[in-house]
């Protein structure tokens, strides 16, 4: 059979692209290496709770066009992302705001908070930050850095902050208001009934084959495709011929608590001490203001990435960015292959940016 497009990956990017092509009468075949669609936004119902199987996802955007687009496929609630952080048994609000500073220093006014932070930055005396630690201290002072940034960052990256380059942190937003809303975006919420339904509707009427590896499929298929949209790892597509790009991975430890109706009182609680092996605990029912008699929690552990592991975060340092540019040059020479998404473009995208990039690619094709 002949298709206009083979789309590799049934995540958000590939699904939006397939939906747009189908609307214009193009034929698509979608293949997915996992045994389910929806990629990392896959949600599954457990204990009558929609569980985010690959980490917390909160949809947020300032782009009304994208907000209206995604609302075609689900009804969104009024969830506001307000994570909290635990450090040595004390709770601090995130992002860094007046609630954080009041708890940390016992002060009540923005002027008091600004004076403490200014004094700490001056005492540190860092003129040209040589690493991430120095960069962070020069932006927010020692207390915020030591309690809320240092341990969490070291767990995420798997190395000491003094061994990480300064440019990783370009800025650290400080809010001198009592506002716990993590995002600044105009539109925010979670789909009532989980994220998987969005991808199911995007792929409605489109042929999808799950548990299919791209290279095995191409070696054995007799199907014909005018073009390929590849959303997997760009270095893997080229058999790592220039070397492997670096990623960070995650390990999830899920636990069902049948006799607990409320484990932590918040959807996301970060643990910022390096000695605590996980970075956060997610309690899924709170994404939809659930009142179920039981609960499901997930502990999230950062992990080193090795070939064969799931790549979650590109390591966009200078070395990897330079290597990606070389792969990007190879990709540009592929006449009938388009590379998209977080792995195909080696860039961390929020969900709204994934949708926008997929729409732009579809528009360019049409």
Short mmCIF file of C-alpha atoms in Angstrom, two decimals:
data_model
loop_
_atom_site.label_atom_id
_atom_site.label_comp_id
_atom_site.label_asym_id
_atom_site.label_seq_id
_atom_site.Cartn_x
_atom_site.Cartn_y
_atom_site.Cartn_z
CA UNK A 1 0.00 0.00 0.00
CA UNK A 2 1.16 3.53 -0.68
CA UNK A 3 0.93 6.28 1.94
CA UNK A 4 1.72 9.96 1.69
CA UNK A 5 3.42 9.93 5.10
CA UNK A 6 4.99 7.45 7.46
CA UNK A 7 4.97 9.08 10.89
CA UNK A 8 7.39 7.56 13.36
CA UNK A 9 6.09 8.15 16.89
CA UNK A 10 2.52 8.41 18.19
CA UNK A 11 3.31 11.18 20.65
CA UNK A 12 1.90 14.69 20.52
CA UNK A 13 4.05 15.94 17.63
CA UNK A 14 3.40 13.00 15.31
CA UNK A 15 -0.30 12.87 16.20
CA UNK A 16 -0.91 16.58 15.52
CA UNK A 17 0.93 16.31 12.21
CA UNK A 18 -1.08 13.21 11.21
CA UNK A 19 -4.35 14.92 12.15
CA UNK A 20 -3.57 17.95 10.02
CA UNK A 21 -2.54 15.81 7.05
CA UNK A 22 -5.68 13.69 7.27
CA UNK A 23 -7.81 16.85 7.22
CA UNK A 24 -6.24 17.70 3.86
CA UNK A 25 -6.86 14.26 2.43
CA UNK A 26 -3.35 12.87 2.90
CA UNK A 27 -2.89 9.22 3.86
CA UNK A 28 -0.76 8.47 6.91
CA UNK A 29 0.60 5.44 8.67
CA UNK A 30 1.77 5.97 12.26
CA UNK A 31 4.15 3.53 13.91
CA UNK A 32 5.07 3.61 17.61
CA UNK A 33 7.74 1.62 19.44
CA UNK A 34 5.82 1.57 22.73
CA UNK A 35 2.74 -0.59 23.16
CA UNK A 36 0.49 2.48 23.48
CA UNK A 37 -0.08 5.85 21.85
CA UNK A 38 0.40 9.34 23.37
CA UNK A 39 4.12 9.15 24.16
CA UNK A 40 5.10 10.77 27.44
CA UNK A 41 1.68 12.34 27.98
CA UNK A 42 0.09 8.90 28.24
CA UNK A 43 -2.39 8.69 31.11
CA UNK A 44 -4.05 5.52 32.38
CA UNK A 45 -7.02 5.05 34.71
CA UNK A 46 -6.16 3.33 37.99
CA UNK A 47 -8.31 3.35 41.14
CA UNK A 48 -10.63 5.68 39.17
CA UNK A 49 -7.69 8.14 38.99
CA UNK A 50 -6.02 9.28 35.78
CA UNK A 51 -2.35 8.49 36.37
CA UNK A 52 0.38 10.37 34.47
CA UNK A 53 2.58 7.38 33.62
CA UNK A 54 5.65 9.38 32.54
CA UNK A 55 5.75 12.23 35.01
CA UNK A 56 3.61 15.25 35.75
CA UNK A 57 2.14 17.12 32.79
CA UNK A 58 0.31 20.44 33.12
CA UNK A 59 -0.79 22.18 29.95
CA UNK A 60 0.04 25.88 29.88
CA UNK A 61 0.41 28.44 27.11
CA UNK A 62 0.11 32.12 26.32
CA UNK A 63 -0.82 31.33 22.73
CA UNK A 64 -4.61 31.52 22.37
CA UNK A 65 -4.47 29.76 19.01
CA UNK A 66 -2.81 26.73 20.62
CA UNK A 67 -5.17 26.85 23.63
CA UNK A 68 -8.21 26.85 21.34
CA UNK A 69 -6.67 24.07 19.26
CA UNK A 70 -6.12 21.67 22.16
CA UNK A 71 -9.54 22.44 23.62
CA UNK A 72 -11.08 20.80 20.54
CA UNK A 73 -10.02 17.45 21.95
CA UNK A 74 -10.71 17.70 25.69
CA UNK A 75 -12.39 19.80 28.34
CA UNK A 76 -9.78 21.41 30.58
CA UNK A 77 -10.20 22.12 34.27
CA UNK A 78 -8.90 25.14 36.20
CA UNK A 79 -5.86 23.43 37.68
CA UNK A 80 -3.12 25.88 38.68
CA UNK A 81 0.37 24.42 39.07
CA UNK A 82 1.55 25.30 42.59
CA UNK A 83 4.26 22.83 43.58
CA UNK A 84 5.91 22.90 46.98
CA UNK A 85 9.40 21.87 48.02
CA UNK A 86 10.54 19.92 51.08
CA UNK A 87 13.95 20.68 52.57
CA UNK A 88 14.93 19.10 55.88
CA UNK A 89 11.32 18.62 56.92
CA UNK A 90 10.16 22.14 56.06
CA UNK A 91 7.81 23.12 53.23
CA UNK A 92 8.60 26.00 50.87
CA UNK A 93 6.48 27.35 48.05
CA UNK A 94 7.60 27.21 44.44
CA UNK A 95 8.38 29.26 42.45
CA UNK A 96 10.47 31.48 44.73
CA UNK A 97 7.99 34.07 46.00
CA UNK A 98 7.03 35.99 49.13
CA UNK A 99 5.53 32.86 50.70
CA UNK A 100 8.94 31.19 50.21
CA UNK A 101 10.88 34.12 51.66
CA UNK A 102 8.51 34.59 54.58
CA UNK A 103 8.91 30.94 55.58
CA UNK A 104 12.69 31.04 55.08
CA UNK A 105 13.48 34.29 56.92
CA UNK A 106 10.39 35.23 58.96
CA UNK A 107 9.86 38.45 57.01
CA UNK A 108 6.67 39.88 55.51
CA UNK A 109 7.51 42.62 52.99
CA UNK A 110 9.15 42.56 49.55
CA UNK A 111 11.62 45.19 50.69
CA UNK A 112 12.86 42.95 53.50
CA UNK A 113 13.25 39.99 51.12
CA UNK A 114 15.12 42.06 48.52
CA UNK A 115 17.50 43.40 51.16
CA UNK A 116 18.40 39.90 52.42
CA UNK A 117 18.98 38.58 48.90
CA UNK A 118 21.02 41.65 47.92
CA UNK A 119 23.20 41.29 51.03
CA UNK A 120 23.84 37.59 50.39
CA UNK A 121 24.80 38.26 46.75
CA UNK A 122 27.19 41.03 47.83
CA UNK A 123 28.76 38.83 50.52
CA UNK A 124 29.36 36.07 47.97
CA UNK A 125 31.34 38.59 45.88
CA UNK A 126 31.07 36.63 42.63
CA UNK A 127 31.95 38.83 39.64
CA UNK A 128 32.29 36.25 36.85
CA UNK A 129 30.52 32.97 37.68
CA UNK A 130 32.69 29.99 36.73
CA UNK A 131 30.08 27.27 37.31
CA UNK A 132 26.41 26.71 37.99
CA UNK A 133 26.77 27.12 41.75
CA UNK A 134 28.40 30.53 41.42
CA UNK A 135 25.87 31.58 38.80
CA UNK A 136 22.92 30.63 41.01
CA UNK A 137 24.33 32.31 44.13
CA UNK A 138 25.01 35.48 42.14
CA UNK A 139 21.33 35.53 41.11
CA UNK A 140 19.42 34.49 44.26
CA UNK A 141 21.86 34.42 47.16
CA UNK A 142 23.05 31.54 49.31
CA UNK A 143 19.91 30.52 51.25
CA UNK A 144 17.63 29.98 48.26
CA UNK A 145 20.43 28.23 46.41
CA UNK A 146 21.43 25.89 49.25
CA UNK A 147 17.90 24.92 50.25
CA UNK A 148 15.95 24.86 46.99
CA UNK A 149 18.34 24.63 44.03
CA UNK A 150 21.56 22.82 44.87
CA UNK A 151 20.41 19.30 45.80
CA UNK A 152 17.58 19.16 43.26
CA UNK A 153 19.84 20.28 40.42
CA UNK A 154 22.59 17.83 41.36
CA UNK A 155 20.09 14.96 41.34
CA UNK A 156 18.68 16.04 37.99
CA UNK A 157 22.07 16.29 36.31
CA UNK A 158 23.85 13.56 38.23
CA UNK A 159 26.83 15.75 39.13
CA UNK A 160 27.92 18.47 41.53
CA UNK A 161 26.76 22.01 40.75
CA UNK A 162 30.40 23.14 40.78
CA UNK A 163 31.00 20.74 37.89
CA UNK A 164 28.14 22.13 35.80
CA UNK A 165 28.63 25.09 33.44
CA UNK A 166 27.26 28.48 34.50
CA UNK A 167 25.28 29.03 31.29
CA UNK A 168 22.77 26.31 32.21
CA UNK A 169 21.12 28.85 34.51
CA UNK A 170 20.60 32.09 32.62
CA UNK A 171 18.11 33.44 35.13
CA UNK A 172 16.21 32.36 38.22
CA UNK A 173 12.90 34.19 38.58
CA UNK A 174 12.22 35.76 41.98
CA UNK A 175 8.66 36.91 42.62
CA UNK A 176 8.13 39.50 45.29
CA UNK A 177 4.40 38.79 45.53
CA UNK A 178 2.44 36.16 47.45
CA UNK A 179 1.61 34.23 44.27
CA UNK A 180 2.17 30.45 44.11
CA UNK A 181 1.20 30.02 40.44
CA UNK A 182 4.27 28.40 38.89
CA UNK A 183 3.55 29.52 35.33
CA UNK A 184 3.12 33.01 33.95
CA UNK A 185 1.02 31.81 31.01
CA UNK A 186 -2.50 33.13 30.42
CA UNK A 187 -4.02 29.67 29.86
CA UNK A 188 -3.49 26.67 32.11
CA UNK A 189 -5.20 23.44 33.12
CA UNK A 190 -5.41 19.68 32.82
CA UNK A 191 -7.74 17.71 30.54
CA UNK A 192 -10.62 16.19 32.49
CA UNK A 193 -10.22 12.48 31.85
CA UNK A 194 -6.49 12.53 31.13
CA UNK A 195 -4.23 13.28 28.18
CA UNK A 196 -4.53 10.04 26.22
CA UNK A 197 -7.98 11.01 24.94
CA UNK A 198 -6.44 13.97 23.11
CA UNK A 199 -4.14 11.73 21.08
CA UNK A 200 -6.92 9.18 20.52
CA UNK A 201 -9.01 11.90 18.89
CA UNK A 202 -6.08 13.25 16.89
CA UNK A 203 -5.42 9.77 15.49
CA UNK A 204 -9.04 8.82 14.93
CA UNK A 205 -9.40 7.22 11.49
CA UNK A 206 -5.62 6.99 11.00
CA UNK A 207 -3.83 3.65 10.83
CA UNK A 208 -1.60 3.16 13.90
CA UNK A 209 0.69 0.23 14.62
CA UNK A 210 2.15 0.02 18.13
CA UNK A 211 5.12 -2.02 19.41
CA UNK A 212 6.92 -1.41 16.11
CA UNK A 213 10.59 -0.43 15.87
CA UNK A 214 11.33 1.90 12.97
CA UNK A 215 14.41 0.19 11.53
CA UNK A 216 12.97 -3.29 11.81
CA UNK A 217 9.80 -2.05 10.18
CA UNK A 218 11.65 -0.41 7.30
CA UNK A 219 13.71 -3.55 6.71
CA UNK A 220 10.60 -5.70 6.39
CA UNK A 221 7.92 -3.46 4.92
CA UNK A 222 6.60 -3.42 1.40
CA UNK A 223 4.61 -0.26 2.06
CA UNK A 224 5.62 2.85 0.14
CA UNK A 225 5.83 6.34 1.58
CA UNK A 226 6.25 9.66 -0.12
CA UNK A 227 7.79 11.15 3.03
CA UNK A 228 8.75 10.17 6.57
CA UNK A 229 8.20 12.28 9.68
CA UNK A 230 10.66 11.03 12.27
CA UNK A 231 10.16 11.99 15.93
CA UNK A 232 12.69 9.61 17.44
CA UNK A 233 16.30 10.34 18.41
CA UNK A 234 18.08 12.05 15.54
CA UNK A 235 21.44 10.42 16.39
CA UNK A 236 19.82 6.97 16.45
CA UNK A 237 18.34 7.59 13.00
CA UNK A 238 21.89 8.01 11.68
CA UNK A 239 23.16 4.97 13.66
CA UNK A 240 25.17 7.25 15.95
CA UNK A 241 27.69 7.70 13.14
CA UNK A 242 28.93 11.00 14.57
CA UNK A 243 28.67 9.84 18.18
CA UNK A 244 25.83 9.63 20.69
CA UNK A 245 24.07 12.72 21.98
CA UNK A 246 23.61 12.82 25.75
CA UNK A 247 20.31 12.65 27.59
CA UNK A 248 19.07 12.30 31.12
CA UNK A 249 16.56 9.58 31.89
CA UNK A 250 13.99 8.96 34.63
CA UNK A 251 12.81 6.02 36.67
CA UNK A 252 9.29 5.96 38.09
CA UNK A 253 8.27 4.11 41.22
CA UNK A 254 4.50 3.94 41.41
CA UNK A 255 2.53 3.02 44.52
CA UNK A 256 -1.20 2.52 45.05
CA UNK A 257 -2.44 3.35 48.55
CA UNK A 258 -5.93 1.82 48.75
CA UNK A 259 -6.72 3.07 52.26
CA UNK A 260 -5.26 6.58 51.91
CA UNK A 261 -7.47 9.28 50.45
CA UNK A 262 -4.89 12.09 50.52
CA UNK A 263 -1.17 11.35 50.78
CA UNK A 264 0.51 14.76 50.48
CA UNK A 265 -2.19 17.38 49.84
CA UNK A 266 -0.68 18.55 46.55
CA UNK A 267 -0.16 17.14 43.07
CA UNK A 268 3.61 17.78 43.05
CA UNK A 269 5.99 17.93 46.01
CA UNK A 270 9.70 18.42 45.24
CA UNK A 271 12.43 17.04 47.49
CA UNK A 272 15.46 19.31 47.23
CA UNK A 273 17.96 17.52 49.50
CA UNK A 274 20.50 15.54 47.54
CA UNK A 275 20.36 12.78 50.17
CA UNK A 276 16.73 12.04 49.20
CA UNK A 277 17.14 9.91 46.05
CA UNK A 278 13.98 11.05 44.25
CA UNK A 279 13.32 14.58 43.04
CA UNK A 280 9.58 14.65 43.56
CA UNK A 281 6.45 12.74 44.49
CA UNK A 282 3.39 13.10 42.29
CA UNK A 283 -0.08 12.44 43.69
CA UNK A 284 -2.17 12.10 40.57
CA UNK A 285 -5.68 12.62 41.90
CA UNK A 286 -4.94 16.26 42.71
CA UNK A 287 -4.51 17.11 39.02
CA UNK A 288 -8.29 16.74 38.76
CA UNK A 289 -9.27 17.67 42.33
CA UNK A 290 -10.14 14.03 42.99
CA UNK A 291 -12.16 12.81 45.97
CA UNK A 292 -11.59 9.07 45.47
CA UNK A 293 -11.19 7.02 48.69
CA UNK A 294 -7.74 5.78 47.58
CA UNK A 295 -4.74 7.41 45.95
CA UNK A 296 -1.85 6.69 43.57
CA UNK A 297 1.58 8.28 44.00
CA UNK A 298 4.73 8.18 41.88
CA UNK A 299 8.27 8.83 43.04
CA UNK A 300 10.46 10.21 40.28
CA UNK A 301 14.15 9.30 40.20
CA UNK A 302 16.59 10.97 37.78
CA UNK A 303 18.85 8.46 36.08
CA UNK A 304 21.85 8.31 33.80
CA UNK A 305 20.93 7.54 30.21
CA UNK A 306 22.41 4.64 28.29
CA UNK A 307 21.49 3.37 24.84
CA UNK A 308 18.21 1.53 25.13
CA UNK A 309 16.93 3.68 28.01
CA UNK A 310 14.13 6.18 27.55
CA UNK A 311 15.63 9.63 26.81
CA UNK A 312 13.67 12.34 28.63
CA UNK A 313 15.89 15.42 28.73
CA UNK A 314 18.44 16.49 26.13
CA UNK A 315 21.68 17.68 27.70
CA UNK A 316 21.93 20.96 25.81
CA UNK A 317 25.47 21.93 26.78
CA UNK A 318 28.04 23.27 24.33
CA UNK A 319 29.45 19.87 23.40
CA UNK A 320 26.08 18.28 22.66
CA UNK A 321 24.73 21.36 20.90
CA UNK A 322 27.72 21.29 18.55
CA UNK A 323 27.17 17.58 17.86
CA UNK A 324 23.48 18.14 17.23
CA UNK A 325 24.32 20.81 14.67
CA UNK A 326 26.33 18.23 12.75
CA UNK A 327 23.41 15.80 12.83
CA UNK A 328 21.11 18.63 11.77
CA UNK A 329 23.29 19.15 8.70
CA UNK A 330 22.92 15.45 7.85
CA UNK A 331 19.17 15.69 8.38
CA UNK A 332 18.92 18.60 5.95
CA UNK A 333 20.33 16.36 3.22
CA UNK A 334 17.54 13.79 3.70
CA UNK A 335 15.20 14.77 0.91
CA UNK A 336 12.17 12.82 2.08
CA UNK A 337 12.64 12.74 5.86
CA UNK A 338 11.44 15.43 8.25
CA UNK A 339 12.67 15.52 11.86
CA UNK A 340 10.41 16.84 14.59
CA UNK A 341 9.70 16.89 18.29
CA UNK A 342 11.85 16.77 21.39
CA UNK A 343 14.08 13.92 20.21
CA UNK A 344 14.14 14.70 16.51
CA UNK A 345 15.16 18.29 17.19
CA UNK A 346 17.15 17.60 20.38
CA UNK A 347 15.31 20.26 22.35
CA UNK A 348 13.08 20.18 25.40
CA UNK A 349 9.61 21.38 24.39
CA UNK A 350 6.59 22.13 26.55
CA UNK A 351 3.39 20.65 25.15
CA UNK A 352 2.16 23.89 23.59
CA UNK A 353 5.47 24.31 21.77
CA UNK A 354 5.27 20.73 20.47
CA UNK A 355 1.83 21.44 19.02
CA UNK A 356 2.98 24.72 17.48
CA UNK A 357 6.03 23.08 15.86
CA UNK A 358 3.89 20.26 14.46
CA UNK A 359 1.38 22.74 13.04
CA UNK A 360 4.18 24.74 11.44
CA UNK A 361 5.61 21.62 9.82
CA UNK A 362 2.19 20.59 8.57
CA UNK A 363 1.57 24.06 7.17
CA UNK A 364 4.92 24.02 5.38
CA UNK A 365 4.09 20.65 3.84
CA UNK A 366 0.71 21.80 2.62
#
